[in-house]
CSV table of C-alpha atoms in Angstrom, one decimal:
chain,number,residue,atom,x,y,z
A,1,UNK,CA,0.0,0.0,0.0
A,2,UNK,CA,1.7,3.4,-0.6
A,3,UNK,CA,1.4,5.9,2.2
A,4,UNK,CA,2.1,9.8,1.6
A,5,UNK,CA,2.8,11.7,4.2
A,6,UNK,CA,4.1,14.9,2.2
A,7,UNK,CA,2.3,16.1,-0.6
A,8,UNK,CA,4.3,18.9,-1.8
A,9,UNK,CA,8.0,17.9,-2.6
A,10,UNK,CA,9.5,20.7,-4.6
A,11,UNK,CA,11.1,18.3,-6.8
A,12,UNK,CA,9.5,19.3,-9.8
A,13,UNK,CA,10.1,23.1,-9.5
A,14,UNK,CA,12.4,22.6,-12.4
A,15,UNK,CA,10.0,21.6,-14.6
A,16,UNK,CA,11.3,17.8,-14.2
A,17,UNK,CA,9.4,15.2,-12.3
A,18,UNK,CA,10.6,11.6,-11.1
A,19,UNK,CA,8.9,8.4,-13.0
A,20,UNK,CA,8.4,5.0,-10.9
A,21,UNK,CA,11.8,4.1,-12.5
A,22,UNK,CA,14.6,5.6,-14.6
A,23,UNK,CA,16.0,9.1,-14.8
A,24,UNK,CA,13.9,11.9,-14.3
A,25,UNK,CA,12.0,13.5,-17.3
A,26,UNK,CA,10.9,16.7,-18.3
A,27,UNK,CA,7.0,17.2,-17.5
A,28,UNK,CA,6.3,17.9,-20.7
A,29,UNK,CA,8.0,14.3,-22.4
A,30,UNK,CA,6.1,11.6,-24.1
A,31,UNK,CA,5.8,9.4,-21.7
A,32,UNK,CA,4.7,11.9,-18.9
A,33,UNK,CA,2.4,13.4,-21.6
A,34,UNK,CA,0.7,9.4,-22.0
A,35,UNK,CA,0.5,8.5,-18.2
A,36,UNK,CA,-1.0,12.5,-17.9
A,37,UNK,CA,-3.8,12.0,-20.5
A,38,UNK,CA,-4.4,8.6,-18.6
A,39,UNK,CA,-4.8,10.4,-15.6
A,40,UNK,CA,-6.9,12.9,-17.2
A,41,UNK,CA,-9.3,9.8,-18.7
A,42,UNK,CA,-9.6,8.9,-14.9
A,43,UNK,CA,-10.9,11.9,-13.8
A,44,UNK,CA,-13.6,12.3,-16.6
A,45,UNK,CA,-14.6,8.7,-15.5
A,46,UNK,CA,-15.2,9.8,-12.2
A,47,UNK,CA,-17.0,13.1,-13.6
A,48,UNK,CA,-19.1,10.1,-15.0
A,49,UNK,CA,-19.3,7.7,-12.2
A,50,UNK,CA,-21.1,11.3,-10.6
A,51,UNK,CA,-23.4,11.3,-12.8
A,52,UNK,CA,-23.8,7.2,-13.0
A,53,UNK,CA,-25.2,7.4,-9.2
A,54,UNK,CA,-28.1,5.0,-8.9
A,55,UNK,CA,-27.4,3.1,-11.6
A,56,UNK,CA,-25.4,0.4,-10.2
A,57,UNK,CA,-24.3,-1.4,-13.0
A,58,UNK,CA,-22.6,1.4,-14.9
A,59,UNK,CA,-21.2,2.7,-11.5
A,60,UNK,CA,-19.6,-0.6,-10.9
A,61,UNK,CA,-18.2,-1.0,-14.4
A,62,UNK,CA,-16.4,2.1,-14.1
A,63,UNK,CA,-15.2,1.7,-10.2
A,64,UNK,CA,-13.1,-1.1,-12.0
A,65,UNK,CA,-12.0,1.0,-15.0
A,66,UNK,CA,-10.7,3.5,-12.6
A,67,UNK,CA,-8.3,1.1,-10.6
A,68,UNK,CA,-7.3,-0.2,-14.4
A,69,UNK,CA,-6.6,3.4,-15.4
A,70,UNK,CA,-4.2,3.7,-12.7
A,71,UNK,CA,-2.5,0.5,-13.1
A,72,UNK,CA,-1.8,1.6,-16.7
A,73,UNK,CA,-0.7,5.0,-15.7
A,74,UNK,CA,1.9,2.8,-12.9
A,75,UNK,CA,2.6,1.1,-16.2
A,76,UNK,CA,3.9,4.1,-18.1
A,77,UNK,CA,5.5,5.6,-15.3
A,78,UNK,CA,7.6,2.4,-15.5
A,79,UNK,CA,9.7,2.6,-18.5
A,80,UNK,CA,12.5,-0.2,-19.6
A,81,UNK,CA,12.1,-3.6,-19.5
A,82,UNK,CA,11.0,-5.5,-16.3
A,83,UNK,CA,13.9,-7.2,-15.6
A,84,UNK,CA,16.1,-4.1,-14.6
A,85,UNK,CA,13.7,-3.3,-11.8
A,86,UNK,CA,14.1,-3.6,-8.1
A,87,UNK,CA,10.7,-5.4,-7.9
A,88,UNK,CA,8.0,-6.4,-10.4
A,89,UNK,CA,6.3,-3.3,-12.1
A,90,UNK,CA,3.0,-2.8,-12.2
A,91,UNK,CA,1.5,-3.8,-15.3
A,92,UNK,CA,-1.7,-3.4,-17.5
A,93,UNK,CA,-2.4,-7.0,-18.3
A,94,UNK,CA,-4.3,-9.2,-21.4
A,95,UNK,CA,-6.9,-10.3,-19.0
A,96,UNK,CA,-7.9,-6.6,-18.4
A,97,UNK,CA,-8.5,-5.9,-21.8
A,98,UNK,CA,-10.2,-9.5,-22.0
A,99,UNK,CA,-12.7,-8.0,-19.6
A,100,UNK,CA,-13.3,-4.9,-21.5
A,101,UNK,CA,-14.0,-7.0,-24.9
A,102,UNK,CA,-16.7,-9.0,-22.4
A,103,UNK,CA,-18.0,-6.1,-20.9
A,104,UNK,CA,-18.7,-3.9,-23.9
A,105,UNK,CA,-20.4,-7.8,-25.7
A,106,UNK,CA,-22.7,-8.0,-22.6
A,107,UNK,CA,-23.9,-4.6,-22.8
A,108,UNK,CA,-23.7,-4.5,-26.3
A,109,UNK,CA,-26.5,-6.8,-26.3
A,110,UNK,CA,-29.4,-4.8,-25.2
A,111,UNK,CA,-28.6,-2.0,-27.6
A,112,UNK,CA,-30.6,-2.0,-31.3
A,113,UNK,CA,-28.0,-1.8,-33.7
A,114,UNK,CA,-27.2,1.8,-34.8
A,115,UNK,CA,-29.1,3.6,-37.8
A,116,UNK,CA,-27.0,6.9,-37.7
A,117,UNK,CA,-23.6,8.4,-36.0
A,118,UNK,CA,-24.6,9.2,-32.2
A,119,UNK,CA,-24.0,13.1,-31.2
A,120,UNK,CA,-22.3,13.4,-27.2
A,121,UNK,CA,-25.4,13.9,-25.8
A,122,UNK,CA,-29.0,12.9,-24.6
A,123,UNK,CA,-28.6,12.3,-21.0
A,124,UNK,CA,-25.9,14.1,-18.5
A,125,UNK,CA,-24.8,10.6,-18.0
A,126,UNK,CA,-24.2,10.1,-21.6
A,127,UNK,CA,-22.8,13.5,-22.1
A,128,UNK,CA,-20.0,12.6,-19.0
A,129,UNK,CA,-19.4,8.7,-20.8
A,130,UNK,CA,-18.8,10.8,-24.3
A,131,UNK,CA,-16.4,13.2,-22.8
A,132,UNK,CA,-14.7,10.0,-21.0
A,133,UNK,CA,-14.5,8.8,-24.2
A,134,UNK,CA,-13.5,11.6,-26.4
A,135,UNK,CA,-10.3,12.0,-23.6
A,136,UNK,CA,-9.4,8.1,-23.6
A,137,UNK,CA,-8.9,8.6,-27.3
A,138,UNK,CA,-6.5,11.5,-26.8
A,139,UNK,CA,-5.2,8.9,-24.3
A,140,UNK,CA,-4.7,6.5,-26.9
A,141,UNK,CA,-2.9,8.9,-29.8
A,142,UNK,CA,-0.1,9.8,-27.0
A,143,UNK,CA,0.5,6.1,-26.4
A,144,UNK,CA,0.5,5.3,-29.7
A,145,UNK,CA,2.9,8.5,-29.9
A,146,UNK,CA,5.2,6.9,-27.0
A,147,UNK,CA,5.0,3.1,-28.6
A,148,UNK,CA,6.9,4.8,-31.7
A,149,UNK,CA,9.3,6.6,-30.1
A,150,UNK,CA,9.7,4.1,-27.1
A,151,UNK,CA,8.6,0.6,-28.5
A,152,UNK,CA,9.5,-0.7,-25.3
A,153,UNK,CA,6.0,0.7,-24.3
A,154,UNK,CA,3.3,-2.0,-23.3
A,155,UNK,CA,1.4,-2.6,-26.8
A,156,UNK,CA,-1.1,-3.8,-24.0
A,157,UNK,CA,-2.0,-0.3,-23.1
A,158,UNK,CA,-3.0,0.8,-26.6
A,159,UNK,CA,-5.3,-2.4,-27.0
A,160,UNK,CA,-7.0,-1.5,-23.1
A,161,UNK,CA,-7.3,2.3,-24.5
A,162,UNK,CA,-9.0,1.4,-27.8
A,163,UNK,CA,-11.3,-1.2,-26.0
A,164,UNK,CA,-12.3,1.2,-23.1
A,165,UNK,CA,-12.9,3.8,-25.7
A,166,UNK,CA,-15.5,1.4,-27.2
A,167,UNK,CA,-16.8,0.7,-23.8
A,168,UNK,CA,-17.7,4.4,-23.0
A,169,UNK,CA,-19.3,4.5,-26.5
A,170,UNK,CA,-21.3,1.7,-25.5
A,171,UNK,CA,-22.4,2.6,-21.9
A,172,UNK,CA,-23.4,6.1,-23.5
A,173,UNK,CA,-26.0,4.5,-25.2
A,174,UNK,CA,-26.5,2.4,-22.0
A,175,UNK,CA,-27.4,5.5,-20.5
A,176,UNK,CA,-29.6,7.0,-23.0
A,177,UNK,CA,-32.7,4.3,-22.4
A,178,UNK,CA,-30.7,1.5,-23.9
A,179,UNK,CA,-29.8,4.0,-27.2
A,180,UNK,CA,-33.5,4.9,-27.6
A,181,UNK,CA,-33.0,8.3,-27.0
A,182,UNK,CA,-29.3,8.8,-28.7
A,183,UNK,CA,-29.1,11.8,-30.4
A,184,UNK,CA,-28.5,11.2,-34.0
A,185,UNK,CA,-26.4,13.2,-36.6
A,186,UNK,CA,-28.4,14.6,-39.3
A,187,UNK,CA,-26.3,15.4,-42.1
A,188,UNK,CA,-26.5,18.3,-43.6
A,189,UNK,CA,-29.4,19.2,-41.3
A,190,UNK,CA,-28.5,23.2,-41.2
A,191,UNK,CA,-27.0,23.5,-43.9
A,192,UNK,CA,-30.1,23.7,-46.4
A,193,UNK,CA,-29.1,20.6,-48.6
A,194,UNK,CA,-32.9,19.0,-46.7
């Protein structure tokens, strides 16, 4: 369990901070950029988890999502290979993606199949799983980003992005009566082309 006693260290007044392993890095590297947007995805699921109270199965769904997202930003805090550590690094693992690919099948199931593109929006649920999703694609680019200039990076952590991506999609719709009230594109709607 970690225990902080000291919030504030100072260490980073120089525009550096300290990964789990390694040298220090500038805060505005790569890989501090990835774990960031990560951390960022985190908070927009619990913006979401907010807005999820009362519905229990959405709200446990993403309690689970939100440990995962940390254990994949301890994963990219952790560059190198595994071996050179002092103990075994946290890791985003094949069974976690395994359980996004199940997740978004079960729920995928009570959904009619889509007719149009779906807007971000209907309910504030919805609107909060969009946004969560919209951020844990950015997520995805800067890993993909990192796995190019580092390919030591955890391909693992691309595929658990691009799944949970799809699993915000789907619990959107979830939580817009089951994708009966999704908001539809209309193309060309304002444009007078109708």
């Amino acid at each position: 369990m970690v225990k902080l006693n000291k919030i504030y260290t100072k260490t980073g007044d120089d525009g550096t901070t300290g990964l789990v392993s390694g040298p220090r890095r500038k805060k505005h590297d790569l890989r501090v950029e990835a774990y960031g947007t990560v951390d960022e995805t985190n908070a927009t699921v619990g913006m979401a988890r907010v807005a999820a109270i009362g519905m229990t199965r959405i709200d446990t769904v993403l309690s689970r999502v939100q440990n995962d997202l940390f254990d994949l930003g301890a994963d990219l805090a952790t560059p190198g290979p595994d071996a050179e550590q002092y103990h075994e690094p946290l890791r985003i693992t094949e069974p976690q993606v395994e359980w996004l690919e199940r997740t978004i099948d079960k729920f995928n199931e009570e959904l009619e199949p889509l007719r149009s593109f779906v807007l971000p929006a209907g309910t504030p649920l919805s609107a909060a799983l969009h946004l969560a999703r919209t951020v844990s694609r950015r997520a995805e680019r800067r890993v993909a980003e990192l796995i190019e200039a580092e390919p030591e990076t955890s391909a693992i952590a691309m595929r658990y992005l691009n799944r949970l991506s799809d699993l915000l999609f789907v619990l959107g719709r979830i939580a817009n009566g089951l994708g009966k009230n999704d908001v539809l594109w209309e193309p060309g709607r304002f444009t007078g082309k109708n």
